PDB file of C-alpha atoms in Angstrom:
ATOM      1  CA  UNK U 900      15.180   6.385  -9.791  1.00 69.00           C
ATOM      2  CA  UNK U 901      12.301   4.047  -9.301  1.00 70.00           C
ATOM      3  CA  UNK U 902       9.015   4.555 -10.703  1.00 91.00           C
ATOM      4  CA  UNK U 903       6.037   3.591 -10.743  1.00 96.00           C
ATOM      5  CA  UNK U 904       3.925   5.612 -13.212  1.00 97.00           C
ATOM      6  CA  UNK U 905      -0.243   5.300 -13.362  1.00 96.00           C
ATOM      7  CA  UNK U 906      -1.221   6.966 -16.573  1.00 90.00           C
ATOM      8  CA  UNK U 907      -4.196   8.649 -15.730  1.00 91.00           C
ATOM      9  CA  UNK U 908      -4.667  10.290 -11.951  1.00 93.00           C
ATOM     10  CA  UNK U 909      -8.117  11.407 -12.592  1.00 96.00           C
ATOM     11  CA  UNK U 910     -10.907   9.723 -14.284  1.00 96.00           C
ATOM     12  CA  UNK U 911     -14.826  10.060 -14.553  1.00 98.00           C
ATOM     13  CA  UNK U 912     -16.761   7.187 -16.212  1.00 97.00           C
ATOM     14  CA  UNK U 913     -20.268   6.572 -17.005  1.00 98.00           C
ATOM     15  CA  UNK U 914     -21.960   3.397 -14.993  1.00 98.00           C
ATOM     16  CA  UNK U 915     -21.735  -0.090 -17.491  1.00 97.00           C
ATOM     17  CA  UNK U 916     -18.576   1.645 -19.161  1.00 97.00           C
ATOM     18  CA  UNK U 917     -15.279  -0.341 -19.926  1.00 97.00           C
ATOM     19  CA  UNK U 918     -12.361   1.000 -17.294  1.00 97.00           C
ATOM     20  CA  UNK U 919      -9.055   0.530 -18.652  1.00 97.00           C
ATOM     21  CA  UNK U 920      -5.994   1.450 -15.513  1.00 97.00           C
ATOM     22  CA  UNK U 921      -2.813   1.297 -16.620  1.00 97.00           C
ATOM     23  CA  UNK U 922       0.322   1.149 -14.627  1.00 97.00           C
ATOM     24  CA  UNK U 923       4.306   1.114 -15.931  1.00 98.00           C
ATOM     25  CA  UNK U 924       7.436   0.388 -13.667  1.00 97.00           C
ATOM     26  CA  UNK U 925      10.545   1.172 -14.724  1.00 95.00           C
ATOM     27  CA  UNK U 926      12.442  -1.066 -12.313  1.00 91.00           C
ATOM     28  CA  UNK U 927      12.418  -4.479 -13.951  1.00 92.00           C
ATOM     29  CA  UNK U 928      10.093  -6.181 -11.101  1.00 92.00           C
ATOM     30  CA  UNK U 929       8.729  -9.430 -11.104  1.00 91.00           C
ATOM     31  CA  UNK U 930       5.825  -8.588  -9.270  1.00 91.00           C
ATOM     32  CA  UNK U 931       3.102  -6.291  -9.507  1.00 94.00           C
ATOM     33  CA  UNK U 932      -0.306  -5.736  -7.755  1.00 95.00           C
ATOM     34  CA  UNK U 933      -3.598  -3.407  -7.665  1.00 97.00           C
ATOM     35  CA  UNK U 934      -5.020  -1.910  -5.236  1.00 96.00           C
ATOM     36  CA  UNK U 935      -8.014   0.168  -4.375  1.00 96.00           C
ATOM     37  CA  UNK U 936      -8.189   2.291  -1.308  1.00 95.00           C
ATOM     38  CA  UNK U 937     -11.164   3.314   0.425  1.00 93.00           C
ATOM     39  CA  UNK U 938     -11.955   5.586   3.626  1.00 86.00           C
ATOM     40  CA  UNK U 939     -11.887   3.608   6.817  1.00 81.00           C
ATOM     41  CA  UNK U 940     -11.228   0.665   5.340  1.00 84.00           C
ATOM     42  CA  UNK U 941      -7.378   1.110   4.194  1.00 86.00           C
ATOM     43  CA  UNK U 942      -5.429  -0.700   1.285  1.00 91.00           C
ATOM     44  CA  UNK U 943      -7.634  -4.081   0.053  1.00 92.00           C
ATOM     45  CA  UNK U 944      -5.601  -6.418  -2.811  1.00 92.00           C
ATOM     46  CA  UNK U 945      -7.672  -6.830  -5.660  1.00 96.00           C
ATOM     47  CA  UNK U 946      -5.031  -8.253  -8.313  1.00 96.00           C
ATOM     48  CA  UNK U 947      -1.160  -9.129  -8.481  1.00 93.00           C
ATOM     49  CA  UNK U 948       0.772 -10.838 -10.730  1.00 94.00           C
ATOM     50  CA  UNK U 949       4.146 -12.478 -10.078  1.00 90.00           C
ATOM     51  CA  UNK U 950       5.230 -12.589 -13.457  1.00 91.00           C
ATOM     52  CA  UNK U 951       4.404 -11.909 -17.151  1.00 93.00           C
ATOM     53  CA  UNK U 952       0.756 -13.211 -18.356  1.00 89.00           C
ATOM     54  CA  UNK U 953       0.520 -14.713 -14.654  1.00 92.00           C
ATOM     55  CA  UNK U 954      -2.246 -13.113 -12.084  1.00 94.00           C
ATOM     56  CA  UNK U 955      -3.606 -14.110  -8.916  1.00 93.00           C
ATOM     57  CA  UNK U 956      -6.656 -12.817  -7.554  1.00 94.00           C
ATOM     58  CA  UNK U 957      -6.208 -10.879  -3.897  1.00 92.00           C
ATOM     59  CA  UNK U 958      -9.236 -10.378  -1.701  1.00 90.00           C
ATOM     60  CA  UNK U 959     -11.893  -8.532  -3.992  1.00 94.00           C
ATOM     61  CA  UNK U 960     -11.606  -9.452  -7.348  1.00 97.00           C
ATOM     62  CA  UNK U 961     -15.141  -9.559  -7.929  1.00 97.00           C
ATOM     63  CA  UNK U 962     -15.715  -6.778 -10.489  1.00 97.00           C
ATOM     64  CA  UNK U 963     -12.702  -6.648 -11.913  1.00 98.00           C
ATOM     65  CA  UNK U 964      -9.677  -8.449 -14.529  1.00 97.00           C
ATOM     66  CA  UNK U 965      -6.013  -7.740 -15.124  1.00 97.00           C
ATOM     67  CA  UNK U 966      -3.610  -7.841 -18.166  1.00 97.00           C
ATOM     68  CA  UNK U 967       0.076  -8.769 -17.795  1.00 97.00           C
ATOM     69  CA  UNK U 968       1.252  -8.976 -21.573  1.00 95.00           C
ATOM     70  CA  UNK U 969       5.045  -7.228 -20.371  1.00 96.00           C
ATOM     71  CA  UNK U 970       6.955  -7.638 -18.073  1.00 96.00           C
ATOM     72  CA  UNK U 971       6.803  -3.435 -16.734  1.00 97.00           C
ATOM     73  CA  UNK U 972       2.591  -3.080 -17.688  1.00 97.00           C
ATOM     74  CA  UNK U 973       0.132  -4.312 -15.518  1.00 97.00           C
ATOM     75  CA  UNK U 974      -3.484  -3.129 -16.648  1.00 97.00           C
ATOM     76  CA  UNK U 975      -6.941  -3.239 -14.903  1.00 98.00           C
ATOM     77  CA  UNK U 976      -9.934  -3.100 -16.295  1.00 98.00           C
ATOM     78  CA  UNK U 977     -13.465  -2.529 -15.303  1.00 97.00           C
ATOM     79  CA  UNK U 978     -15.302  -4.548 -17.156  1.00 95.00           C
ATOM     80  CA  UNK U 979     -18.638  -2.671 -16.853  1.00 97.00           C
ATOM     81  CA  UNK U 980     -18.264  -0.094 -14.314  1.00 97.00           C
ATOM     82  CA  UNK U 981     -20.309   0.355 -11.371  1.00 98.00           C
ATOM     83  CA  UNK U 982     -21.098   3.548  -9.059  1.00 98.00           C
ATOM     84  CA  UNK U 983     -19.463   1.665  -6.071  1.00 97.00           C
ATOM     85  CA  UNK U 984     -15.831   0.943  -7.653  1.00 98.00           C
ATOM     86  CA  UNK U 985     -15.563   4.770  -7.419  1.00 98.00           C
ATOM     87  CA  UNK U 986     -12.492   4.778  -5.201  1.00 97.00           C
ATOM     88  CA  UNK U 987      -8.751   5.161  -5.467  1.00 97.00           C
ATOM     89  CA  UNK U 988      -6.717   2.570  -7.194  1.00 98.00           C
ATOM     90  CA  UNK U 989      -3.182   2.307  -6.350  1.00 97.00           C
ATOM     91  CA  UNK U 990      -0.440  -0.009  -8.342  1.00 97.00           C
ATOM     92  CA  UNK U 991       2.449  -0.890  -7.079  1.00 95.00           C
ATOM     93  CA  UNK U 992       5.466  -3.184  -7.887  1.00 93.00           C
ATOM     94  CA  UNK U 993       8.356  -5.192  -5.973  1.00 90.00           C
ATOM     95  CA  UNK U 994      10.890  -7.256  -6.846  1.00 86.00           C
ATOM     96  CA  UNK U 995      10.646 -10.974  -5.583  1.00 73.00           C
ATOM     97  CA  UNK U 996       8.268 -11.674  -2.911  1.00 62.00           C
ATOM     98  CA  UNK U 997       6.384  -8.472  -1.496  1.00 56.00           C
ATOM     99  CA  UNK U 998       6.971  -9.648   2.193  1.00 61.00           C
ATOM    100  CA  UNK U 999      10.756  -8.998   2.633  1.00 70.00           C
ATOM    101  CA  UNK U1000      11.246  -6.085  -0.118  1.00 77.00           C
ATOM    102  CA  UNK U1001       9.945  -3.092  -0.775  1.00 84.00           C
ATOM    103  CA  UNK U1002       6.572  -1.947  -2.379  1.00 89.00           C
ATOM    104  CA  UNK U1003       7.065   0.844  -4.783  1.00 92.00           C
ATOM    105  CA  UNK U1004       3.800   2.898  -5.390  1.00 95.00           C
ATOM    106  CA  UNK U1005       2.841   4.323  -8.217  1.00 96.00           C
ATOM    107  CA  UNK U1006       0.712   7.894  -7.363  1.00 95.00           C
ATOM    108  CA  UNK U1007      -2.758   6.703  -8.022  1.00 96.00           C
ATOM    109  CA  UNK U1008      -5.571   6.954 -10.013  1.00 96.00           C
ATOM    110  CA  UNK U1009      -9.122   8.321  -8.697  1.00 96.00           C
ATOM    111  CA  UNK U1010     -11.642   6.527 -10.104  1.00 97.00           C
ATOM    112  CA  UNK U1011     -15.354   8.566 -10.032  1.00 98.00           C
ATOM    113  CA  UNK U1012     -18.283   6.344 -11.743  1.00 98.00           C
ATOM    114  CA  UNK U1013     -21.520   8.339 -12.134  1.00 97.00           C
TER     115      UNK U1013
ATOM    116  CA  UNK B 629      -8.737  -9.765   4.783  1.00 51.00           C
ATOM    117  CA  UNK B 630      -6.974  -6.878   7.346  1.00 57.00           C
ATOM    118  CA  UNK B 631      -4.544  -8.064   9.439  1.00 70.00           C
ATOM    119  CA  UNK B 632      -3.420  -5.258  10.754  1.00 76.00           C
ATOM    120  CA  UNK B 633      -4.629  -2.397  12.665  1.00 84.00           C
ATOM    121  CA  UNK B 634      -3.355   1.029  13.459  1.00 87.00           C
ATOM    122  CA  UNK B 635      -4.356   2.860  16.680  1.00 89.00           C
ATOM    123  CA  UNK B 636      -4.730   6.073  17.051  1.00 93.00           C
ATOM    124  CA  UNK B 637      -7.166   6.462  14.273  1.00 93.00           C
ATOM    125  CA  UNK B 638      -5.959  10.255  14.058  1.00 95.00           C
ATOM    126  CA  UNK B 639      -3.242  11.744  16.396  1.00 96.00           C
ATOM    127  CA  UNK B 640      -2.419  15.876  16.473  1.00 97.00           C
ATOM    128  CA  UNK B 641       0.881  17.034  17.881  1.00 96.00           C
ATOM    129  CA  UNK B 642       2.462  20.244  17.987  1.00 97.00           C
ATOM    130  CA  UNK B 643       5.612  20.445  15.818  1.00 97.00           C
ATOM    131  CA  UNK B 644       8.847  19.036  18.005  1.00 97.00           C
ATOM    132  CA  UNK B 645       6.467  17.132  19.540  1.00 97.00           C
ATOM    133  CA  UNK B 646       7.012  13.158  19.438  1.00 97.00           C
ATOM    134  CA  UNK B 647       4.139  10.793  17.629  1.00 97.00           C
ATOM    135  CA  UNK B 648       3.743   7.326  18.668  1.00 97.00           C
ATOM    136  CA  UNK B 649       1.793   4.632  16.839  1.00 97.00           C
ATOM    137  CA  UNK B 650       0.725   1.182  16.996  1.00 96.00           C
ATOM    138  CA  UNK B 651       0.043  -1.789  15.021  1.00 95.00           C
ATOM    139  CA  UNK B 652      -1.449  -5.228  16.048  1.00 94.00           C
ATOM    140  CA  UNK B 653      -2.135  -7.974  13.805  1.00 93.00           C
ATOM    141  CA  UNK B 654      -3.345 -11.468  14.063  1.00 90.00           C
ATOM    142  CA  UNK B 655      -1.419 -14.234  12.552  1.00 88.00           C
ATOM    143  CA  UNK B 656       2.191 -14.706  12.550  1.00 89.00           C
ATOM    144  CA  UNK B 657       4.489 -12.822  10.350  1.00 89.00           C
ATOM    145  CA  UNK B 658       7.777 -12.919   8.748  1.00 88.00           C
ATOM    146  CA  UNK B 659       8.279  -9.270   8.099  1.00 90.00           C
ATOM    147  CA  UNK B 660       6.283  -5.854   9.012  1.00 93.00           C
ATOM    148  CA  UNK B 661       6.739  -3.078   7.220  1.00 93.00           C
ATOM    149  CA  UNK B 662       5.743   1.116   8.025  1.00 96.00           C
ATOM    150  CA  UNK B 663       4.695   3.419   5.081  1.00 96.00           C
ATOM    151  CA  UNK B 664       3.750   6.995   4.448  1.00 97.00           C
ATOM    152  CA  UNK B 665       1.019   8.283   2.733  1.00 96.00           C
ATOM    153  CA  UNK B 666       0.416  12.045   1.796  1.00 95.00           C
ATOM    154  CA  UNK B 667      -2.382  13.252   1.087  1.00 92.00           C
ATOM    155  CA  UNK B 668      -4.052  12.204  -2.716  1.00 88.00           C
ATOM    156  CA  UNK B 669      -0.586  10.666  -3.236  1.00 92.00           C
ATOM    157  CA  UNK B 670       0.792   7.226  -3.392  1.00 93.00           C
ATOM    158  CA  UNK B 671       2.489   5.295  -0.221  1.00 95.00           C
ATOM    159  CA  UNK B 672       6.465   5.695  -0.128  1.00 95.00           C
ATOM    160  CA  UNK B 673       8.226   2.647   1.904  1.00 94.00           C
ATOM    161  CA  UNK B 674       9.355   3.974   5.356  1.00 96.00           C
ATOM    162  CA  UNK B 675      11.078   0.702   7.019  1.00 95.00           C
ATOM    163  CA  UNK B 676      10.771  -2.713   7.479  1.00 93.00           C
ATOM    164  CA  UNK B 677      11.531  -5.331  10.275  1.00 94.00           C
ATOM    165  CA  UNK B 678      12.145  -8.987  10.324  1.00 92.00           C
ATOM    166  CA  UNK B 679      10.267 -11.027  12.678  1.00 92.00           C
ATOM    167  CA  UNK B 680      13.749 -11.661  14.482  1.00 93.00           C
ATOM    168  CA  UNK B 681      14.453  -8.264  15.446  1.00 96.00           C
ATOM    169  CA  UNK B 682      13.193  -5.769  18.125  1.00 97.00           C
ATOM    170  CA  UNK B 683      14.081  -2.639  17.465  1.00 98.00           C
ATOM    171  CA  UNK B 684      15.191  -0.470  14.418  1.00 97.00           C
ATOM    172  CA  UNK B 685      15.890   2.991  13.652  1.00 96.00           C
ATOM    173  CA  UNK B 686      16.180   4.948  10.404  1.00 95.00           C
ATOM    174  CA  UNK B 687      16.363   9.256  11.346  1.00 96.00           C
ATOM    175  CA  UNK B 688      14.076  10.424  13.499  1.00 97.00           C
ATOM    176  CA  UNK B 689      12.028   6.993  12.579  1.00 98.00           C
ATOM    177  CA  UNK B 690      12.193   4.128  15.884  1.00 98.00           C
ATOM    178  CA  UNK B 691      10.012   1.204  14.808  1.00 98.00           C
ATOM    179  CA  UNK B 692       9.693  -1.941  17.937  1.00 98.00           C
ATOM    180  CA  UNK B 693       8.278  -4.956  17.294  1.00 97.00           C
ATOM    181  CA  UNK B 694       6.835  -7.341  19.959  1.00 97.00           C
ATOM    182  CA  UNK B 695       6.097 -11.164  18.002  1.00 95.00           C
ATOM    183  CA  UNK B 696       4.597 -12.275  21.594  1.00 95.00           C
ATOM    184  CA  UNK B 697       2.363  -9.690  21.630  1.00 95.00           C
ATOM    185  CA  UNK B 698       1.748  -9.401  17.633  1.00 95.00           C
ATOM    186  CA  UNK B 699       2.211  -6.009  18.139  1.00 96.00           C
ATOM    187  CA  UNK B 700       4.257  -2.895  16.678  1.00 97.00           C
ATOM    188  CA  UNK B 701       4.908   0.730  17.276  1.00 97.00           C
ATOM    189  CA  UNK B 702       6.095   3.763  14.776  1.00 98.00           C
ATOM    190  CA  UNK B 703       7.462   6.371  17.162  1.00 98.00           C
ATOM    191  CA  UNK B 704       8.382   9.724  14.809  1.00 98.00           C
ATOM    192  CA  UNK B 705      10.473  11.938  17.288  1.00 97.00           C
ATOM    193  CA  UNK B 706      10.704  16.098  17.239  1.00 97.00           C
ATOM    194  CA  UNK B 707       8.174  15.486  14.842  1.00 97.00           C
ATOM    195  CA  UNK B 708       7.218  18.502  11.635  1.00 97.00           C
ATOM    196  CA  UNK B 709       4.749  19.626   9.306  1.00 96.00           C
ATOM    197  CA  UNK B 710       6.351  18.136   6.428  1.00 96.00           C
ATOM    198  CA  UNK B 711       5.394  14.188   9.060  1.00 97.00           C
ATOM    199  CA  UNK B 712       1.614  15.512   8.573  1.00 98.00           C
ATOM    200  CA  UNK B 713       0.455  12.034   6.503  1.00 97.00           C
ATOM    201  CA  UNK B 714      -1.007   8.977   7.260  1.00 96.00           C
ATOM    202  CA  UNK B 715       0.842   5.907   8.324  1.00 97.00           C
ATOM    203  CA  UNK B 716       0.446   2.406   7.387  1.00 95.00           C
ATOM    204  CA  UNK B 717       2.100  -0.808   8.955  1.00 94.00           C
ATOM    205  CA  UNK B 718       2.077  -4.048   6.449  1.00 92.00           C
ATOM    206  CA  UNK B 719       2.500  -7.472   7.433  1.00 90.00           C
ATOM    207  CA  UNK B 720       3.523 -10.308   5.400  1.00 84.00           C
ATOM    208  CA  UNK B 721       0.635 -12.884   4.698  1.00 73.00           C
ATOM    209  CA  UNK B 722       3.123 -14.636   2.308  1.00 72.00           C
ATOM    210  CA  UNK B 723       5.594 -14.360  -0.291  1.00 67.00           C
ATOM    211  CA  UNK B 724       3.439 -12.010  -2.122  1.00 71.00           C
ATOM    212  CA  UNK B 725       0.284 -10.481  -0.133  1.00 77.00           C
ATOM    213  CA  UNK B 726       0.966  -7.905   2.298  1.00 84.00           C
ATOM    214  CA  UNK B 727      -1.890  -6.539   4.364  1.00 87.00           C
ATOM    215  CA  UNK B 728      -2.594  -3.092   5.494  1.00 90.00           C
ATOM    216  CA  UNK B 729      -4.302  -1.583   7.671  1.00 87.00           C
ATOM    217  CA  UNK B 730      -6.761   1.068   7.771  1.00 88.00           C
ATOM    218  CA  UNK B 731      -3.839   3.773   8.847  1.00 93.00           C
ATOM    219  CA  UNK B 732      -3.273   6.996  11.033  1.00 95.00           C
ATOM    220  CA  UNK B 733      -3.940   9.744   9.936  1.00 95.00           C
ATOM    221  CA  UNK B 734      -1.420  12.362  11.999  1.00 97.00           C
ATOM    222  CA  UNK B 735      -1.445  16.068  11.891  1.00 97.00           C
ATOM    223  CA  UNK B 736       1.533  18.069  13.386  1.00 97.00           C
ATOM    224  CA  UNK B 737       0.014  21.839  13.965  1.00 95.00           C
ATOM    225  CA  UNK B 738       2.997  24.560  13.359  1.00 90.00           C
TER     226      UNK B 738
END
């Protein structure tokens, strides 16, 4: 069965802390994505990666960075967490292009920055 | 940038009734997808319709696509309590990026 696993479901961090959100997929997918979801705003793309060590900015990359050292793992990094980064973060993966293929999502990570 | 917009924002129906929600988008697409999200969970893919298709069915789901109007609809027939969820349309901006709308929240009352 297809699986995208986000290591942390709920996190509470302090302002200024460095935060790592980890995501692993077991489907050998080329593409991986990080979205954030806020009420009324839907899903917004932060970063995506189409290959190991490759990354592209999405719509809202400011304040975030990513790392993809292995094909199955895609990490989202908040260099210095701020309260406006309190949100639900969703990792996803797909094979080849996302447009014509199903995207598989993880269960989400709820991050609260205090 | 959000390409798709769902309408209505929220929908409440009785079990057994049909639920219809719409998605409008701004620029030409190759594909449009619908996803479901149960409260506090990740999104689950429901159906993909390509730009050269007009209608697609999957179980109790029926999706239509009108590229001339840049709109799509999702119909859930004979709704059940388990259909209570948020539904999102997603359009492809390019080969890698999907743009999601803000979603329609559907509540099915017993």
